[in-house]
Short mmCIF file of C-alpha atoms in Angstrom, two decimals:
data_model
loop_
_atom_site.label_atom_id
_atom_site.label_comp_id
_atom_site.label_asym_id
_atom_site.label_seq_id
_atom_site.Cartn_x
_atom_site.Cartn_y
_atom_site.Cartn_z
CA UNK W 552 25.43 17.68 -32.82
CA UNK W 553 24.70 15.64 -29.41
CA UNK W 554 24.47 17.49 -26.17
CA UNK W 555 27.72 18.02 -24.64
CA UNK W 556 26.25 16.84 -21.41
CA UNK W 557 25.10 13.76 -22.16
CA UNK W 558 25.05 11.21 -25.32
CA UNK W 559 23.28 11.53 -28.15
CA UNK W 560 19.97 9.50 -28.52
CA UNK W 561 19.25 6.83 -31.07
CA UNK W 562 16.83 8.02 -33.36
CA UNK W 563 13.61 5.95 -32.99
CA UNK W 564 11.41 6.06 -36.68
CA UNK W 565 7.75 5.65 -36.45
CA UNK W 566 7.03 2.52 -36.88
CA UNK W 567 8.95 1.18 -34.18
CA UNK W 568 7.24 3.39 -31.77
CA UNK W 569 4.04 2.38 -32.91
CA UNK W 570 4.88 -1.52 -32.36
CA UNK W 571 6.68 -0.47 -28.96
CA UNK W 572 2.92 1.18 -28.18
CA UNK W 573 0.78 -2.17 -29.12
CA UNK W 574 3.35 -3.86 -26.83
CA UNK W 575 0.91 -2.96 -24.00
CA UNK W 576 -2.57 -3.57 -23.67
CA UNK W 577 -4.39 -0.13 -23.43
CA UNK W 578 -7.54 -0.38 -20.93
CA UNK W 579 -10.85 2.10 -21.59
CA UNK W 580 -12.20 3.67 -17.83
CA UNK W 581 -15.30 4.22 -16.83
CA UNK W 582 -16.40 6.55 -13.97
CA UNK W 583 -19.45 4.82 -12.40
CA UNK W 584 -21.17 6.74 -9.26
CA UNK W 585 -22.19 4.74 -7.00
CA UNK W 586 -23.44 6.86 -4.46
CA UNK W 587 -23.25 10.19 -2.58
CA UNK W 588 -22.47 11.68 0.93
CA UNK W 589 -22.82 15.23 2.40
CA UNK W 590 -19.35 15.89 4.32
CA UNK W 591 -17.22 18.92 5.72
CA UNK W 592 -15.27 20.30 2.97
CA UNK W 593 -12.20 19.86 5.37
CA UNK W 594 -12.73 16.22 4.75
CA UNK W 595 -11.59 16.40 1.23
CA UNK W 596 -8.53 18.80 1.09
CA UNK W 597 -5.70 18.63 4.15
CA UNK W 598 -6.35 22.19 5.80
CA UNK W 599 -8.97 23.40 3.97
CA UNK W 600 -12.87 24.44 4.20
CA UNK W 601 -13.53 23.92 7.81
CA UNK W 602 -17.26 24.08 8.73
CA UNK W 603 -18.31 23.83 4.93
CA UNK W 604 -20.42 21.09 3.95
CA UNK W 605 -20.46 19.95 0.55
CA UNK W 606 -21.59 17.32 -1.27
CA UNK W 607 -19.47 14.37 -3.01
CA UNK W 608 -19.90 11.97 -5.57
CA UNK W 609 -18.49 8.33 -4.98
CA UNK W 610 -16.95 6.67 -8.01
CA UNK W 611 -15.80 3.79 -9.02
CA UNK W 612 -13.42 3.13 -12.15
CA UNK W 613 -15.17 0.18 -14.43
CA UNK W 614 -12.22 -0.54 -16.64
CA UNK W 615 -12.29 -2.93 -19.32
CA UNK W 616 -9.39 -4.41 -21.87
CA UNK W 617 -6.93 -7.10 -22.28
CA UNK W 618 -10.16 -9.48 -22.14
CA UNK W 619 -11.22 -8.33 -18.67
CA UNK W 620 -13.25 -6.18 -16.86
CA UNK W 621 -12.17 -5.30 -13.80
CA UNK W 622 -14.07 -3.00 -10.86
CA UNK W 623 -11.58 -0.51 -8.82
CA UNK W 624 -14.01 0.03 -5.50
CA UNK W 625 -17.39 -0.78 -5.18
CA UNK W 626 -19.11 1.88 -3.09
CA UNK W 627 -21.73 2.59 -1.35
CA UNK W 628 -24.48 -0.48 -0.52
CA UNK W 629 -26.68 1.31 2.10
CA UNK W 630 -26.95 4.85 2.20
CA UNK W 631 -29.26 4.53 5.26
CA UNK W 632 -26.28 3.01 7.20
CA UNK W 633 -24.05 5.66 6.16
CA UNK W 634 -26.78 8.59 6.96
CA UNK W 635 -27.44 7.02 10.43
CA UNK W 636 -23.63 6.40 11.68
CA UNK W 637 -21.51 9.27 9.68
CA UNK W 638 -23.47 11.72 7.51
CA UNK W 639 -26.10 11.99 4.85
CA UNK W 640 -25.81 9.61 2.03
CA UNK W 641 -28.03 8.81 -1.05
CA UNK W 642 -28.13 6.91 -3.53
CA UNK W 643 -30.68 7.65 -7.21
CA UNK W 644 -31.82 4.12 -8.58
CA UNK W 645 -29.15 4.49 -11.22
CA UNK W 646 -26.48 4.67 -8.53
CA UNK W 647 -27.32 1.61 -7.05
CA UNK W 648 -24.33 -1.61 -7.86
CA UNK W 649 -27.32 -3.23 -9.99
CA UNK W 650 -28.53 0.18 -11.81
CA UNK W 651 -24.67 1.21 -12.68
CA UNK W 652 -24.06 -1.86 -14.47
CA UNK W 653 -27.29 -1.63 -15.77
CA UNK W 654 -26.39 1.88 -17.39
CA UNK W 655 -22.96 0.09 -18.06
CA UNK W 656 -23.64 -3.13 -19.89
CA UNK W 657 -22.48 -5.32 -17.21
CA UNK W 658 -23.14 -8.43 -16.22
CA UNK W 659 -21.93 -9.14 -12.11
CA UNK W 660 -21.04 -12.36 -13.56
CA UNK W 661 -18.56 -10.68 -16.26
CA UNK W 662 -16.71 -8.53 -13.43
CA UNK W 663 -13.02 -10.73 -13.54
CA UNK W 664 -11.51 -8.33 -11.16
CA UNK W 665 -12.08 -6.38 -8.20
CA UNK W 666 -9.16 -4.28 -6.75
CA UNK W 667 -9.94 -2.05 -2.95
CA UNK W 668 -8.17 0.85 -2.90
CA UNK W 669 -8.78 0.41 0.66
CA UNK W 670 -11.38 -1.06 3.16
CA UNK W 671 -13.44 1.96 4.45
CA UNK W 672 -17.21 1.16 3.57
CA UNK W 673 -17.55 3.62 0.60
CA UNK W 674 -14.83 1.71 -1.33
CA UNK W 675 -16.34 -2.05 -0.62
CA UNK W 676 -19.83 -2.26 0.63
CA UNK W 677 -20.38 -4.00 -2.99
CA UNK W 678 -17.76 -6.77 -2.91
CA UNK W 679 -20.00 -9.47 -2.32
CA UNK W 680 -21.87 -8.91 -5.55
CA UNK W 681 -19.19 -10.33 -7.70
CA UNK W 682 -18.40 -13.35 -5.83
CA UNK W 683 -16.77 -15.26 -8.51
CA UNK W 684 -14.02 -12.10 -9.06
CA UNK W 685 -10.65 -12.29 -8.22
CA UNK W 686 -10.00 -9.76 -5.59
CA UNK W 687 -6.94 -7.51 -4.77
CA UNK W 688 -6.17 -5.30 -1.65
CA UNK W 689 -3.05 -4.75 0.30
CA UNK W 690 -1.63 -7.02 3.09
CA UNK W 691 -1.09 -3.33 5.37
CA UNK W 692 -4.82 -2.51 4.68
CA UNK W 693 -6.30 -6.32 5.39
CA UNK W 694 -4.45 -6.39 8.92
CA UNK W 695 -5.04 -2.69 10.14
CA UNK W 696 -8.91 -3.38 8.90
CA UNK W 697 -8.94 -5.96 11.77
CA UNK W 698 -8.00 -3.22 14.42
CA UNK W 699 -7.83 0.39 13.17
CA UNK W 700 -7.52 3.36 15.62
CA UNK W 701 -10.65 4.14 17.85
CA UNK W 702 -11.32 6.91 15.77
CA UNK W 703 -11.71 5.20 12.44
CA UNK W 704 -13.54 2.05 13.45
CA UNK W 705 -16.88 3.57 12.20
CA UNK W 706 -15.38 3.38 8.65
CA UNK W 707 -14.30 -0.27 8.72
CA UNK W 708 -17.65 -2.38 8.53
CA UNK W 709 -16.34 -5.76 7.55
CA UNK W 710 -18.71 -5.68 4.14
CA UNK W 711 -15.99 -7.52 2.69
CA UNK W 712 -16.50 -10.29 4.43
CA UNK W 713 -20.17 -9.95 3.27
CA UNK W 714 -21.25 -13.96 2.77
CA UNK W 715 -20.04 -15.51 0.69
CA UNK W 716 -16.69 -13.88 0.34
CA UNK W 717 -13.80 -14.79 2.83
CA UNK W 718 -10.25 -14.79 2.97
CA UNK W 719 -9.47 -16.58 0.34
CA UNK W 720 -10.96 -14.74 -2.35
CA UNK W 721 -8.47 -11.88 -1.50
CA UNK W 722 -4.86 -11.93 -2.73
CA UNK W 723 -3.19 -9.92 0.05
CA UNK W 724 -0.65 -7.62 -1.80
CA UNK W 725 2.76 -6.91 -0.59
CA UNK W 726 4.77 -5.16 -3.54
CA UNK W 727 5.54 -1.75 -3.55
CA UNK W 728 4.42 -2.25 -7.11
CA UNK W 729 2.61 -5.30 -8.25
CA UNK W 730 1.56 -5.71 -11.88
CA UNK W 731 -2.04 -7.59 -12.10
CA UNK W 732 -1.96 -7.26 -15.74
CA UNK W 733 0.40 -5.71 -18.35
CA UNK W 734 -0.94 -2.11 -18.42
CA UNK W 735 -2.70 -2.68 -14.70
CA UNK W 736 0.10 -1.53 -11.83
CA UNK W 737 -0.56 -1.14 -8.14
CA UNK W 738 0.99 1.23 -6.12
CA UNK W 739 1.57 1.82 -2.78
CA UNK W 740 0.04 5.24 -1.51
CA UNK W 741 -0.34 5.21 2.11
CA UNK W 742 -1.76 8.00 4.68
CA UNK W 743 -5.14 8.10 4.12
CA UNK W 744 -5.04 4.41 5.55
CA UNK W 745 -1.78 2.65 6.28
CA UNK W 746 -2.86 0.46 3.34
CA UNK W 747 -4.11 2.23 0.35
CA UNK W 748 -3.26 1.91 -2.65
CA UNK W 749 -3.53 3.51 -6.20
CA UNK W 750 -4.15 1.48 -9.63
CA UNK W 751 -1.93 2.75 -12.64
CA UNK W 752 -3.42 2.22 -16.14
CA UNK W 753 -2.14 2.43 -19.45
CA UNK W 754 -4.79 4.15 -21.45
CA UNK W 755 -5.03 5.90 -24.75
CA UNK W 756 -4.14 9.64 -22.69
CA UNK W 757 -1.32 8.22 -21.09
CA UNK W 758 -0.53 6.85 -17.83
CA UNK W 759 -3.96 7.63 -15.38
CA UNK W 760 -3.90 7.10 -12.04
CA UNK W 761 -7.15 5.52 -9.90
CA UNK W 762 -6.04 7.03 -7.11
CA UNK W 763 -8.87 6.40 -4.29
CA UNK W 764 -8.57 8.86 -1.30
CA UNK W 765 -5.02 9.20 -1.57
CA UNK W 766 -6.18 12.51 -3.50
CA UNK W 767 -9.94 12.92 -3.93
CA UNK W 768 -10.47 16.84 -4.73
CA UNK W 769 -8.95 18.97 -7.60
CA UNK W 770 -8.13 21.42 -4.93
CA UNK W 771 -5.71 19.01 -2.96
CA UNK W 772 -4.20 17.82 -5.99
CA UNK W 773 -3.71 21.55 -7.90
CA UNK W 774 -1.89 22.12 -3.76
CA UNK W 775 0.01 18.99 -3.92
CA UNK W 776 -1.39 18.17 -0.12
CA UNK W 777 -3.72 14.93 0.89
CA UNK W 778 -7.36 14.62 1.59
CA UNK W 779 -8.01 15.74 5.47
CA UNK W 780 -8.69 12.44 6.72
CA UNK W 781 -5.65 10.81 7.88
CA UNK W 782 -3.72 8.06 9.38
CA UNK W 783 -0.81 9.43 8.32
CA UNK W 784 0.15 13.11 7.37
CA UNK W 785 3.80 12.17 6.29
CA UNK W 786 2.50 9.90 4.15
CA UNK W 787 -0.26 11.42 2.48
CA UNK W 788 2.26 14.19 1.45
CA UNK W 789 4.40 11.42 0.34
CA UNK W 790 1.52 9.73 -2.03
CA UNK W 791 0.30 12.75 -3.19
CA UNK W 792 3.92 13.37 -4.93
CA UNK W 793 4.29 9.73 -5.90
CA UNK W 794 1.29 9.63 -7.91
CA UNK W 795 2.80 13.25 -9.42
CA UNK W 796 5.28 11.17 -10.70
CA UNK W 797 3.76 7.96 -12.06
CA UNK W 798 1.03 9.27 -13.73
CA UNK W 799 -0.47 11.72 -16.59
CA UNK W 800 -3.73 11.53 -15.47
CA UNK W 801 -6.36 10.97 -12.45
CA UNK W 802 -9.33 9.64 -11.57
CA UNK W 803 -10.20 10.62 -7.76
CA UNK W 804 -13.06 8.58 -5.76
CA UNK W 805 -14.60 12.15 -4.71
CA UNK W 806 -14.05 14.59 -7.86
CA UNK W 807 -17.19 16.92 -8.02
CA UNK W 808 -16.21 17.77 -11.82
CA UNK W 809 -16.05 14.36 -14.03
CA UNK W 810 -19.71 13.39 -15.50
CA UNK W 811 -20.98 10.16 -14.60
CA UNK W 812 -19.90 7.50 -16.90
CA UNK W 813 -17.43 9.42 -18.23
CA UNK W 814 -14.75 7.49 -20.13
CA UNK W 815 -11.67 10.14 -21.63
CA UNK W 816 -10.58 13.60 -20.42
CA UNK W 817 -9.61 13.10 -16.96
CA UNK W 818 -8.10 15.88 -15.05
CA UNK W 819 -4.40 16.25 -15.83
CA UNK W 820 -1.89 16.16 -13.09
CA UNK W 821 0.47 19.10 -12.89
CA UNK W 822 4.05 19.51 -12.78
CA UNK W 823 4.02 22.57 -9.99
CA UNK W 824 6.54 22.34 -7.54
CA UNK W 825 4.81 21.52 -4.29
CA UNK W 826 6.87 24.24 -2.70
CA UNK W 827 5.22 27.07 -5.13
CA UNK W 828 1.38 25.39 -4.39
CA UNK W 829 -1.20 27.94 -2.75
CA UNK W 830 -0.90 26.07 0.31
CA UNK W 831 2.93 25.97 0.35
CA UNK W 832 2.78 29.45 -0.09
CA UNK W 833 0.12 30.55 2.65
CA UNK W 834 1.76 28.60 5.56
CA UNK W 835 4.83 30.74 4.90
CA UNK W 836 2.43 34.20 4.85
CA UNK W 837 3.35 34.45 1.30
CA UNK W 838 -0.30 35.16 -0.75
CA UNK W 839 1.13 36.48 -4.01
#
């Protein structure tokens, strides 16, 4: 008997499901570290850890599928840069652009795609190694790179322009959701930068989410709040819950937890409410 609420649903046999599933090309991703900094642990989770240092891996998502392999971020080029202007970096020869796609059975010349989350140097010091990719970041991102507040300049060092890349070899997107394959949406996930964005792929565990900064710790996403570095508060707490929604699954730029190279068994997103998080709860005074 259907629900009295509501009509009843056709019934859907196996088979059909199974050619509704091949309908979409399913992508395999790849967690490649590409570097490491030492940063306050109030960095990584809105609110949290002030005056603890800890240190963070840098990953990028190697994803291949559909006949392409694409890059999401490209990390870290020169740790020394990084050490001298923000805080300590490294890099282990396997961590380097070259040694990763050593370890990964890349060529740079087989790289079709490279999508920027967003522009900050950890997420694009490596563009110019793949000059013959096709390149995606968001129109918002490209024009506040130019002139981003005083306090975030540091973070914006124009390694995307690196020779021989220019503007052309970017296509500037504009869609709240823009599909650059079947099974490869981008979404837009502001607050971290005006600009970011998050890369939705259709995998074998569902729906996961490369979600960049716009949450990079298990302890912001279990809290439902952004990373601590912000352009925008409203809308990091906006992202966080939109990638909630869209996806089973996450891959963040600066989880301590996933192995290197890892490709299945990403951390699962939760339903909570973000009203019944720990950190909903202890800005009331409620610490049941």
């Amino acid at each position: 008997m259907p629900a009295l609420d509501g009509p009843a649903l056709p019934a859907t046999d196996e088979a059909t499901l199974k050619r509704h599933a091949s309908k979409t090309p399913r992508y395999r991703v790849t967690a490649v570290n590409v570097g490491n900094m030492r940063v306050d642990a109030s960095e990584m989770s809105y609110g949290r850890g002030y005056g603890t240092k800890v240190d963070i891996p840098v990953w990028c998502a190697a994803i291949e599928g559909n006949g392409k392999r694409i890059i999401v971020d490209t990390g870290i080029s020169d740790p020394q840069w990084v050490a001298r202007l923000m805080c300590p970096a490294w890099q282990a020869p396997e961590q380097t652009i070259d040694g990763a796609l050593e370890r990964l059975g890349w060529a740079k010349n087989s790289v079709d795609m490279v999508i920027n989350s967003h522009l900050h140097h950890d997420h694009c010091a490596n563009n110019a190694a793949f000059p013959q990719a096709e390149f995606f970041v968001s129109l918002a991102e490209w024009e506040y790179a130019q002139a981003p507040l005083s306090t975030q300049t540091v973070l914006y060092n124009n390694s995307w322009l690196a020779p021989p890349l220019g503007l052309f070899d970017y296509t500037l997107v504009q869609d709240d959701f823009f599909d650059v394959l079947p099974g490869l949406r981008l979404v837009k996930t502001p607050g971290h930068t005006p600009g970011h964005q998050s890369l939705l792929v259709n995998t074998d565990e569902g729906v996961l989410c490369v979600s960049g900064d716009a949450v990079n710790s298990r302890e912001s996403l279990a809290d439902g709040v952004p990373c601590g570095l912000l352009w925008s508060t409203a809308a990091g707490l906006s992202s966080v819950q939109r990638i909630r929604g869209l996806a089973d699954r996450i891959l963040m730029c600066h989880d301590t937890e996933i192995k290197n190279f890892q490709e299945s068994g990403f951390p699962m997103i939760e339903t909570t409410n973000p009203a019944e998080t720990l950190f909903a709860r202890e800005s009331k005074g409620d610490e049941r």
